[in-house]
Amino acid sequence: MAFFDPIDSLAPMYLTYSGLIRHDEREEQPYQMYMPVVDQTVAGKSVYDVLTRGREMIGTLLMERIMNHEDLPEPEDTLPIGDADEMPTFINVELDRFKHLIAPKETVIRPMNALKQPKQVLSQVYDFQPVFITEDGIGRYVVISMKDYDMFQNTIGMVLDKQDIADAMED
């Protein structure tokens, strides 16, 4: 049974941990968030920024623990008590988003008939690691994660927007 097997997974979908956010206008990055579960602090320009960076740090550190066969910290369900200038918060970490960090880094190529067992094919798709599907031995299709698809769509949109701006400036 694989750790991230969608049918019989040993991993919970989300883990929730607490943090304390502090704001200091005098700093270049005025928001800081301390995360007791990893005993680390991240800084950013907004609350959203520190929450995103904190989630990334916790997710990465949890994957390290999984790779080292260590237990994951227990999820938290109570907010920490901070100083008067600190805002307690929860950080939800979706472990599935970080599985690409521990996934095999090999090119996966499958024939079209492998789609008869879609769960097996989909279990090999990770962020930044698609599965290539061949038809008559020729590469025809690519199965990618939704995160990768969104990233590609956003990139295409930015390139097209940039071209629209360049075209408008020429007129």
PDB file of C-alpha atoms in Angstrom:
ATOM      1  CA  MET A   1       0.000   0.000   0.000  1.00  0.00           C
ATOM      2  CA  ALA A   2       1.604   3.253  -1.150  1.00  0.00           C
ATOM      3  CA  PHE A   3       1.636   6.316   1.074  1.00  0.00           C
ATOM      4  CA  PHE A   4      -0.299   8.362  -1.493  1.00  0.00           C
ATOM      5  CA  ASP A   5      -2.366   5.580  -3.042  1.00  0.00           C
ATOM      6  CA  PRO A   6      -5.765   7.251  -3.583  1.00  0.00           C
ATOM      7  CA  ILE A   7      -7.690   4.104  -2.655  1.00  0.00           C
ATOM      8  CA  ASP A   8      -5.896   2.936   0.491  1.00  0.00           C
ATOM      9  CA  SER A   9      -3.783   5.922   1.454  1.00  0.00           C
ATOM     10  CA  LEU A  10      -1.960   6.080   4.754  1.00  0.00           C
ATOM     11  CA  ALA A  11      -1.833   9.871   4.393  1.00  0.00           C
ATOM     12  CA  PRO A  12      -4.616  12.222   5.422  1.00  0.00           C
ATOM     13  CA  MET A  13      -5.719  14.669   2.758  1.00  0.00           C
ATOM     14  CA  TYR A  14      -5.140  17.761   4.933  1.00  0.00           C
ATOM     15  CA  LEU A  15      -3.194  18.428   8.092  1.00  0.00           C
ATOM     16  CA  THR A  16      -3.881  21.566  10.112  1.00  0.00           C
ATOM     17  CA  TYR A  17      -1.266  23.383  12.160  1.00  0.00           C
ATOM     18  CA  SER A  18      -1.263  26.657  14.043  1.00  0.00           C
ATOM     19  CA  GLY A  19       0.737  29.813  13.546  1.00  0.00           C
ATOM     20  CA  LEU A  20       1.154  33.300  14.951  1.00  0.00           C
ATOM     21  CA  ILE A  21       1.223  36.265  12.577  1.00  0.00           C
ATOM     22  CA  ARG A  22       2.866  39.539  13.565  1.00  0.00           C
ATOM     23  CA  HIS A  23       2.919  42.813  11.623  1.00  0.00           C
ATOM     24  CA  ASP A  24       5.729  45.389  11.791  1.00  0.00           C
ATOM     25  CA  GLU A  25       5.562  48.291   9.299  1.00  0.00           C
ATOM     26  CA  ARG A  26       9.268  49.065   9.818  1.00  0.00           C
ATOM     27  CA  GLU A  27      10.359  45.790   8.238  1.00  0.00           C
ATOM     28  CA  GLU A  28      10.971  45.331   4.503  1.00  0.00           C
ATOM     29  CA  GLN A  29       8.632  42.336   4.692  1.00  0.00           C
ATOM     30  CA  PRO A  30       6.213  43.582   7.352  1.00  0.00           C
ATOM     31  CA  TYR A  31       4.415  40.292   8.085  1.00  0.00           C
ATOM     32  CA  GLN A  32       6.029  37.400   9.934  1.00  0.00           C
ATOM     33  CA  MET A  33       4.458  34.099  10.886  1.00  0.00           C
ATOM     34  CA  TYR A  34       5.893  31.757  13.489  1.00  0.00           C
ATOM     35  CA  MET A  35       4.928  28.083  13.056  1.00  0.00           C
ATOM     36  CA  PRO A  36       5.471  26.094  16.265  1.00  0.00           C
ATOM     37  CA  VAL A  37       5.122  22.703  14.537  1.00  0.00           C
ATOM     38  CA  VAL A  38       8.388  23.288  12.646  1.00  0.00           C
ATOM     39  CA  ASP A  39       9.810  25.972  14.968  1.00  0.00           C
ATOM     40  CA  GLN A  40      10.337  28.283  11.978  1.00  0.00           C
ATOM     41  CA  THR A  41       9.336  31.799  10.971  1.00  0.00           C
ATOM     42  CA  VAL A  42       8.537  33.019   7.467  1.00  0.00           C
ATOM     43  CA  ALA A  43       8.232  36.633   6.319  1.00  0.00           C
ATOM     44  CA  GLY A  44       6.225  38.274   3.572  1.00  0.00           C
ATOM     45  CA  LYS A  45       4.552  41.404   2.279  1.00  0.00           C
ATOM     46  CA  SER A  46       0.980  40.353   3.225  1.00  0.00           C
ATOM     47  CA  VAL A  47      -0.953  37.895   5.368  1.00  0.00           C
ATOM     48  CA  TYR A  48      -1.656  35.848   2.242  1.00  0.00           C
ATOM     49  CA  ASP A  49       2.069  35.832   1.449  1.00  0.00           C
ATOM     50  CA  VAL A  50       3.116  34.454   4.858  1.00  0.00           C
ATOM     51  CA  LEU A  51       0.315  31.878   4.854  1.00  0.00           C
ATOM     52  CA  THR A  52       1.399  30.662   1.411  1.00  0.00           C
ATOM     53  CA  ARG A  53       5.083  30.562   2.384  1.00  0.00           C
ATOM     54  CA  GLY A  54       4.272  28.858   5.666  1.00  0.00           C
ATOM     55  CA  ARG A  55       2.175  26.207   3.929  1.00  0.00           C
ATOM     56  CA  GLU A  56       5.014  25.564   1.457  1.00  0.00           C
ATOM     57  CA  MET A  57       7.584  25.280   4.250  1.00  0.00           C
ATOM     58  CA  ILE A  58       5.470  22.932   6.350  1.00  0.00           C
ATOM     59  CA  GLY A  59       4.566  20.795   3.311  1.00  0.00           C
ATOM     60  CA  THR A  60       8.204  20.465   2.289  1.00  0.00           C
ATOM     61  CA  LEU A  61       9.340  19.612   5.805  1.00  0.00           C
ATOM     62  CA  LEU A  62       6.551  17.023   6.155  1.00  0.00           C
ATOM     63  CA  MET A  63       7.711  15.341   2.918  1.00  0.00           C
ATOM     64  CA  GLU A  64      11.237  15.192   4.364  1.00  0.00           C
ATOM     65  CA  ARG A  65       9.823  13.401   7.397  1.00  0.00           C
ATOM     66  CA  ILE A  66       7.971  10.939   5.172  1.00  0.00           C
ATOM     67  CA  MET A  67      11.151  10.241   3.175  1.00  0.00           C
ATOM     68  CA  ASN A  68      13.052   9.667   6.438  1.00  0.00           C
ATOM     69  CA  HIS A  69      10.274   7.328   7.688  1.00  0.00           C
ATOM     70  CA  GLU A  70       9.557   9.655  10.606  1.00  0.00           C
ATOM     71  CA  ASP A  71       6.151  10.239  12.145  1.00  0.00           C
ATOM     72  CA  LEU A  72       4.244  13.329  11.104  1.00  0.00           C
ATOM     73  CA  PRO A  73       3.373  15.850  13.817  1.00  0.00           C
ATOM     74  CA  GLU A  74      -0.173  15.547  15.096  1.00  0.00           C
ATOM     75  CA  PRO A  75      -2.610  18.046  13.548  1.00  0.00           C
ATOM     76  CA  GLU A  76      -3.646  20.856  15.857  1.00  0.00           C
ATOM     77  CA  ASP A  77      -7.165  21.911  16.698  1.00  0.00           C
ATOM     78  CA  THR A  78      -6.551  24.739  19.147  1.00  0.00           C
ATOM     79  CA  LEU A  79      -5.145  28.136  18.346  1.00  0.00           C
ATOM     80  CA  PRO A  80      -1.930  29.144  20.097  1.00  0.00           C
ATOM     81  CA  ILE A  81      -1.977  31.983  22.574  1.00  0.00           C
ATOM     82  CA  GLY A  82       0.231  34.815  21.412  1.00  0.00           C
ATOM     83  CA  ASP A  83       1.167  38.274  22.528  1.00  0.00           C
ATOM     84  CA  ALA A  84      -1.221  41.188  22.079  1.00  0.00           C
ATOM     85  CA  ASP A  85       0.385  42.070  18.728  1.00  0.00           C
ATOM     86  CA  GLU A  86       0.142  38.513  17.331  1.00  0.00           C
ATOM     87  CA  MET A  87      -2.783  37.049  15.404  1.00  0.00           C
ATOM     88  CA  PRO A  88      -3.296  33.291  15.890  1.00  0.00           C
ATOM     89  CA  THR A  89      -4.239  31.348  12.770  1.00  0.00           C
ATOM     90  CA  PHE A  90      -4.506  27.867  11.298  1.00  0.00           C
ATOM     91  CA  ILE A  91      -2.554  26.643   8.280  1.00  0.00           C
ATOM     92  CA  ASN A  92      -4.106  23.811   6.252  1.00  0.00           C
ATOM     93  CA  VAL A  93      -1.499  21.754   4.416  1.00  0.00           C
ATOM     94  CA  GLU A  94      -2.728  19.535   1.577  1.00  0.00           C
ATOM     95  CA  LEU A  95      -0.156  16.745   1.515  1.00  0.00           C
ATOM     96  CA  ASP A  96      -1.106  15.656  -1.991  1.00  0.00           C
ATOM     97  CA  ARG A  97       0.270  18.975  -3.309  1.00  0.00           C
ATOM     98  CA  PHE A  98       3.749  18.035  -2.133  1.00  0.00           C
ATOM     99  CA  LYS A  99       3.943  14.414  -3.260  1.00  0.00           C
ATOM    100  CA  HIS A 100       5.991  15.414  -6.315  1.00  0.00           C
ATOM    101  CA  LEU A 101       8.872  16.062  -3.903  1.00  0.00           C
ATOM    102  CA  ILE A 102       9.107  12.366  -3.067  1.00  0.00           C
ATOM    103  CA  ALA A 103       7.749  10.877  -6.285  1.00  0.00           C
ATOM    104  CA  PRO A 104      10.021   8.958  -8.622  1.00  0.00           C
ATOM    105  CA  LYS A 105      11.623  11.293 -11.151  1.00  0.00           C
ATOM    106  CA  GLU A 106      11.403   9.023 -14.162  1.00  0.00           C
ATOM    107  CA  THR A 107       9.639   9.569 -17.452  1.00  0.00           C
ATOM    108  CA  VAL A 108       6.466   7.501 -17.476  1.00  0.00           C
ATOM    109  CA  ILE A 109       5.297   6.321 -20.902  1.00  0.00           C
ATOM    110  CA  ARG A 110       2.295   4.038 -21.238  1.00  0.00           C
ATOM    111  CA  PRO A 111       0.468   2.588 -24.249  1.00  0.00           C
ATOM    112  CA  MET A 112      -3.103   3.608 -24.987  1.00  0.00           C
ATOM    113  CA  ASN A 113      -4.472   0.314 -23.626  1.00  0.00           C
ATOM    114  CA  ALA A 114      -3.125   1.250 -20.163  1.00  0.00           C
ATOM    115  CA  LEU A 115      -6.121   3.593 -19.954  1.00  0.00           C
ATOM    116  CA  LYS A 116      -8.263   0.496 -19.389  1.00  0.00           C
ATOM    117  CA  GLN A 117      -6.930   0.748 -15.823  1.00  0.00           C
ATOM    118  CA  PRO A 118      -7.233   4.510 -15.257  1.00  0.00           C
ATOM    119  CA  LYS A 119      -6.475   4.425 -11.515  1.00  0.00           C
ATOM    120  CA  GLN A 120      -3.116   2.813 -12.185  1.00  0.00           C
ATOM    121  CA  VAL A 121      -2.230   5.447 -14.804  1.00  0.00           C
ATOM    122  CA  LEU A 122      -3.469   8.341 -12.669  1.00  0.00           C
ATOM    123  CA  SER A 123      -1.504   7.109  -9.645  1.00  0.00           C
ATOM    124  CA  GLN A 124       1.660   7.815 -11.656  1.00  0.00           C
ATOM    125  CA  VAL A 125       0.766  11.465 -12.390  1.00  0.00           C
ATOM    126  CA  TYR A 126       2.472  13.940 -10.071  1.00  0.00           C
ATOM    127  CA  ASP A 127       2.915  17.697 -10.140  1.00  0.00           C
ATOM    128  CA  PHE A 128       5.692  18.406 -12.639  1.00  0.00           C
ATOM    129  CA  GLN A 129       5.664  14.758 -13.749  1.00  0.00           C
ATOM    130  CA  PRO A 130       3.135  13.873 -16.453  1.00  0.00           C
ATOM    131  CA  VAL A 131       2.360  10.465 -17.916  1.00  0.00           C
ATOM    132  CA  PHE A 132       2.822  10.191 -21.674  1.00  0.00           C
ATOM    133  CA  ILE A 133       0.386   8.014 -23.635  1.00  0.00           C
ATOM    134  CA  THR A 134       1.384   6.397 -26.909  1.00  0.00           C
ATOM    135  CA  GLU A 135      -0.783   5.191 -29.755  1.00  0.00           C
ATOM    136  CA  ASP A 136       0.814   2.654 -32.102  1.00  0.00           C
ATOM    137  CA  GLY A 137       4.165   3.424 -30.467  1.00  0.00           C
ATOM    138  CA  ILE A 138       3.975   7.157 -31.198  1.00  0.00           C
ATOM    139  CA  GLY A 139       3.552   9.736 -28.430  1.00  0.00           C
ATOM    140  CA  ARG A 140       0.056  11.235 -28.762  1.00  0.00           C
ATOM    141  CA  TYR A 141      -1.261  12.375 -25.366  1.00  0.00           C
ATOM    142  CA  VAL A 142      -0.114  13.676 -21.995  1.00  0.00           C
ATOM    143  CA  VAL A 143      -1.924  13.253 -18.678  1.00  0.00           C
ATOM    144  CA  ILE A 144      -1.052  16.061 -16.260  1.00  0.00           C
ATOM    145  CA  SER A 145      -2.203  17.211 -12.841  1.00  0.00           C
ATOM    146  CA  MET A 146      -4.731  20.048 -12.539  1.00  0.00           C
ATOM    147  CA  LYS A 147      -2.061  22.162 -10.850  1.00  0.00           C
ATOM    148  CA  ASP A 148       0.191  21.764 -13.890  1.00  0.00           C
ATOM    149  CA  TYR A 149      -2.719  22.443 -16.249  1.00  0.00           C
ATOM    150  CA  ASP A 150      -3.580  25.659 -14.380  1.00  0.00           C
ATOM    151  CA  MET A 151       0.079  26.687 -14.446  1.00  0.00           C
ATOM    152  CA  PHE A 152       0.281  26.100 -18.225  1.00  0.00           C
ATOM    153  CA  GLN A 153      -2.961  28.012 -18.840  1.00  0.00           C
ATOM    154  CA  ASN A 154      -1.773  30.937 -16.721  1.00  0.00           C
ATOM    155  CA  THR A 155       1.571  30.982 -18.522  1.00  0.00           C
ATOM    156  CA  ILE A 156      -0.124  30.979 -21.923  1.00  0.00           C
ATOM    157  CA  GLY A 157      -2.407  33.803 -20.746  1.00  0.00           C
ATOM    158  CA  MET A 158       0.568  35.879 -19.565  1.00  0.00           C
ATOM    159  CA  VAL A 159       2.403  35.358 -22.854  1.00  0.00           C
ATOM    160  CA  LEU A 160      -0.683  36.338 -24.842  1.00  0.00           C
ATOM    161  CA  ASP A 161      -1.285  39.391 -22.604  1.00  0.00           C
ATOM    162  CA  LYS A 162       2.331  40.422 -23.070  1.00  0.00           C
ATOM    163  CA  GLN A 163       1.946  40.107 -26.851  1.00  0.00           C
ATOM    164  CA  ASP A 164      -1.299  42.139 -26.770  1.00  0.00           C
ATOM    165  CA  ILE A 165       0.496  44.890 -24.852  1.00  0.00           C
ATOM    166  CA  ALA A 166       3.417  44.835 -27.297  1.00  0.00           C
ATOM    167  CA  ASP A 167       1.003  44.987 -30.263  1.00  0.00           C
ATOM    168  CA  ALA A 168      -0.902  47.879 -28.688  1.00  0.00           C
ATOM    169  CA  MET A 169       2.302  49.833 -28.117  1.00  0.00           C
ATOM    170  CA  GLU A 170       3.251  49.431 -31.794  1.00  0.00           C
ATOM    171  CA  ASP A 171      -0.083  50.921 -32.934  1.00  0.00           C
TER     172      ASP A 171
END
